[in-house]
């Protein structure tokens, strides 16, 4: 099981980047939702390959961002 | 890693703003006048800077707080950075840390050489 952490890098401008590490699927969005709500205006959101990782027998889903 | 989000910091929590100001060495007054060069502006809160100008903090319709100040002469920029950058940075650090600890997460703070501050939240 991967170690799950959330990394936040806050720039000197006040802009910040949140990276959910060690998650699969949409668990990452649930894990960081409280930060997105609390901190401000969401700009770019990039879903990485692991976001689409699911244990599925016969089907592969691709979500385009 | 599964998703990456960029956020423009908005001030929504006066407690976190107070913590940022304490770290920067500023006090906050409630319902006061902010000093400018030859002018004043009322704020729901006022951040007292060391120079001749202060920062007025005003409630907005969307429940966030807006900042306004007199930028003339570079006094404010010297203390809180261009466009309040340093103030917003520390506000975001304190706000994120508070929200994480409320949820039982541990927070590790690291200063990066670039001037950025990294928070690592564990126990998710």
Short mmCIF file of C-alpha atoms in Angstrom, two decimals:
data_model
loop_
_atom_site.label_atom_id
_atom_site.label_comp_id
_atom_site.label_asym_id
_atom_site.label_seq_id
_atom_site.Cartn_x
_atom_site.Cartn_y
_atom_site.Cartn_z
CA UNK A 1 0.00 0.00 0.00
CA UNK A 2 1.42 3.39 -1.01
CA UNK A 3 2.17 5.97 1.63
CA UNK A 4 -0.32 8.82 1.10
CA UNK A 5 0.69 12.41 1.67
CA UNK A 6 -0.41 15.82 0.47
CA UNK A 7 2.28 18.28 -0.55
CA UNK A 8 1.53 21.99 -0.69
CA UNK A 9 4.08 24.43 -2.11
CA UNK A 10 3.26 28.07 -1.42
CA UNK A 11 5.07 30.52 -3.68
CA UNK A 12 6.29 33.96 -2.51
CA UNK A 13 3.43 35.38 -4.60
CA UNK A 14 0.87 33.56 -2.46
CA UNK A 15 -0.09 31.19 -5.27
CA UNK A 16 0.04 27.59 -4.17
CA UNK A 17 0.18 24.12 -5.68
CA UNK A 18 -1.32 21.05 -4.07
CA UNK A 19 -0.08 17.61 -5.02
CA UNK A 20 -1.78 14.48 -3.70
CA UNK A 21 0.85 11.74 -3.59
CA UNK A 22 0.25 8.01 -3.34
CA UNK A 23 -3.44 8.04 -4.18
CA UNK A 24 -5.31 6.19 -6.88
CA UNK A 25 -8.54 7.08 -8.57
CA UNK A 26 -10.61 9.97 -7.29
CA UNK A 27 -9.59 9.44 -3.64
CA UNK A 28 -7.05 12.21 -4.16
CA UNK A 29 -9.77 14.76 -4.90
CA UNK A 30 -11.67 13.78 -1.78
CA UNK A 31 -8.47 14.03 0.25
CA UNK A 32 -7.64 17.54 -0.92
CA UNK A 33 -11.15 18.99 -1.24
CA UNK A 34 -10.99 20.58 2.21
CA UNK A 35 -7.85 22.50 1.21
CA UNK A 36 -9.25 23.66 -2.12
CA UNK A 37 -12.39 24.94 -0.37
CA UNK A 38 -10.46 26.64 2.43
CA UNK A 39 -7.66 28.28 0.51
CA UNK A 40 -9.05 30.10 -2.48
CA UNK A 41 -9.74 30.18 -6.18
CA UNK A 42 -8.92 26.99 -8.05
CA UNK A 43 -6.95 27.52 -11.21
CA UNK A 44 -5.52 24.65 -13.14
CA UNK A 45 -6.32 21.07 -12.12
CA UNK A 46 -4.31 18.28 -13.72
CA UNK A 47 -5.27 14.66 -13.32
CA UNK A 48 -2.29 12.37 -13.59
CA UNK A 49 -2.29 8.82 -14.98
CA UNK A 50 -2.83 7.33 -11.52
CA UNK A 51 -6.17 9.14 -11.32
CA UNK A 52 -7.51 6.75 -13.92
CA UNK A 53 -6.08 3.68 -12.26
CA UNK A 54 -8.83 1.31 -11.21
CA UNK A 55 -8.85 -2.43 -10.59
CA UNK A 56 -11.28 -3.35 -13.33
CA UNK A 57 -11.50 -6.78 -14.96
CA UNK A 58 -12.51 -6.19 -18.51
CA UNK A 59 -12.77 -2.45 -19.04
CA UNK A 60 -10.34 0.46 -19.20
CA UNK A 61 -11.73 3.97 -18.71
CA UNK A 62 -9.96 7.02 -20.12
CA UNK A 63 -11.00 10.44 -18.88
CA UNK A 64 -9.74 13.36 -20.93
CA UNK A 65 -9.11 16.60 -19.05
CA UNK B 1 0.40 11.12 -7.45
CA UNK B 2 -2.97 11.49 -9.05
CA UNK B 3 -3.86 15.14 -9.27
CA UNK B 4 -2.24 18.51 -9.10
CA UNK B 5 -4.08 21.76 -8.35
CA UNK B 6 -3.05 25.40 -8.57
CA UNK B 7 -4.85 27.82 -6.27
CA UNK B 8 -4.84 31.60 -5.98
CA UNK B 9 -4.99 32.35 -2.26
CA UNK B 10 -8.06 34.14 -0.95
CA UNK B 11 -8.29 35.38 2.61
CA UNK B 12 -11.26 33.80 4.37
CA UNK B 13 -10.02 33.25 7.91
CA UNK B 14 -9.08 36.18 10.15
CA UNK B 15 -7.51 33.81 12.70
CA UNK B 16 -5.07 32.51 10.09
CA UNK B 17 -4.42 36.09 8.96
CA UNK B 18 -3.61 37.05 12.57
CA UNK B 19 -1.14 34.15 12.76
CA UNK B 20 0.54 35.29 9.56
CA UNK B 21 0.76 38.84 10.90
CA UNK B 22 2.27 37.65 14.19
CA UNK B 23 4.93 35.80 12.22
CA UNK B 24 5.66 38.97 10.24
CA UNK B 25 5.68 41.11 13.40
CA UNK B 26 2.47 43.05 12.69
CA UNK B 27 -0.60 43.63 14.86
CA UNK B 28 -4.23 43.71 13.70
CA UNK B 29 -6.86 46.15 14.93
CA UNK B 30 -10.56 45.63 14.41
CA UNK B 31 -12.84 48.30 12.94
CA UNK B 32 -10.12 50.91 12.55
CA UNK B 33 -8.61 53.39 10.13
CA UNK B 34 -5.66 52.34 7.97
CA UNK B 35 -2.99 55.02 7.45
CA UNK B 36 -2.00 56.09 3.95
CA UNK B 37 0.14 58.95 2.67
CA UNK B 38 -2.09 61.95 3.33
CA UNK B 39 -5.15 59.75 3.49
CA UNK B 40 -6.92 57.10 5.57
CA UNK B 41 -9.20 54.19 4.82
CA UNK B 42 -11.54 52.35 7.11
CA UNK B 43 -11.17 48.61 7.44
CA UNK B 44 -13.15 45.89 9.20
CA UNK B 45 -9.64 44.99 10.28
CA UNK B 46 -6.39 46.92 9.85
CA UNK B 47 -2.93 45.39 9.66
CA UNK B 48 -0.53 47.81 11.33
CA UNK B 49 2.73 47.91 9.43
CA UNK B 50 5.98 49.39 10.70
CA UNK B 51 6.15 52.12 8.01
CA UNK B 52 3.78 55.03 7.36
CA UNK B 53 1.04 52.95 5.69
CA UNK B 54 -1.25 50.17 6.88
CA UNK B 55 -3.36 47.54 5.11
CA UNK B 56 -7.15 47.74 5.34
CA UNK B 57 -8.96 44.39 5.38
CA UNK B 58 -12.58 44.52 4.25
CA UNK B 59 -15.32 41.89 4.10
CA UNK B 60 -16.47 41.13 0.58
CA UNK B 61 -19.87 39.88 -0.61
CA UNK B 62 -18.50 36.38 -1.17
CA UNK B 63 -17.41 36.16 2.53
CA UNK B 64 -13.74 36.49 1.67
CA UNK B 65 -11.69 39.53 2.73
CA UNK B 66 -10.17 42.07 0.37
CA UNK B 67 -6.95 43.97 1.05
CA UNK B 68 -6.29 47.59 0.18
CA UNK B 69 -3.40 49.88 0.89
CA UNK B 70 -1.45 52.90 -0.31
CA UNK B 71 1.40 51.50 -2.43
CA UNK B 72 3.05 54.93 -2.89
CA UNK B 73 6.77 55.08 -2.05
CA UNK B 74 7.25 51.31 -1.83
CA UNK B 75 6.75 51.24 1.97
CA UNK B 76 4.14 48.48 1.94
CA UNK B 77 5.87 46.40 -0.72
CA UNK B 78 9.03 46.42 1.39
CA UNK B 79 7.13 44.89 4.32
CA UNK B 80 4.72 42.42 2.72
CA UNK B 81 6.03 41.92 -0.83
CA UNK B 82 4.67 42.97 -4.20
CA UNK B 83 0.89 42.49 -4.39
CA UNK B 84 0.90 41.37 -0.72
CA UNK B 85 2.81 38.24 -1.79
CA UNK B 86 4.65 37.52 1.46
CA UNK B 87 1.51 38.14 3.51
CA UNK B 88 -0.58 35.85 1.30
CA UNK B 89 2.13 33.21 1.40
CA UNK B 90 2.18 33.07 5.19
CA UNK B 91 -1.61 33.28 5.37
CA UNK B 92 -1.86 30.23 3.10
CA UNK B 93 0.72 28.38 5.19
CA UNK B 94 -1.15 29.06 8.44
CA UNK B 95 -4.59 28.40 6.96
CA UNK B 96 -3.55 25.10 5.37
CA UNK B 97 -1.82 24.02 8.58
CA UNK B 98 -4.90 24.82 10.70
CA UNK B 99 -7.25 22.95 8.39
CA UNK B 100 -4.93 19.94 8.26
CA UNK B 101 -4.51 19.74 12.05
CA UNK B 102 -8.29 20.02 12.54
CA UNK B 103 -8.48 16.78 10.60
CA UNK B 104 -5.79 15.06 12.64
CA UNK B 105 -3.08 15.34 9.99
CA UNK B 106 0.53 16.10 10.87
CA UNK B 107 2.14 19.08 9.18
CA UNK B 108 5.81 19.49 8.35
CA UNK B 109 6.94 22.89 7.08
CA UNK B 110 10.10 23.35 4.98
CA UNK B 111 11.56 26.54 3.56
CA UNK B 112 12.76 26.06 -0.02
CA UNK B 113 15.70 27.90 -1.57
CA UNK B 114 13.38 29.51 -4.11
CA UNK B 115 11.59 31.36 -1.32
CA UNK B 116 8.62 29.00 -1.52
CA UNK B 117 7.38 27.19 1.59
CA UNK B 118 6.50 23.51 1.39
CA UNK B 119 4.00 21.82 3.69
CA UNK B 120 3.87 18.03 3.86
CA UNK B 121 0.64 16.66 5.32
CA UNK B 122 0.69 13.07 6.55
CA UNK B 123 -1.79 10.76 8.22
CA UNK B 124 -4.25 11.00 5.35
#
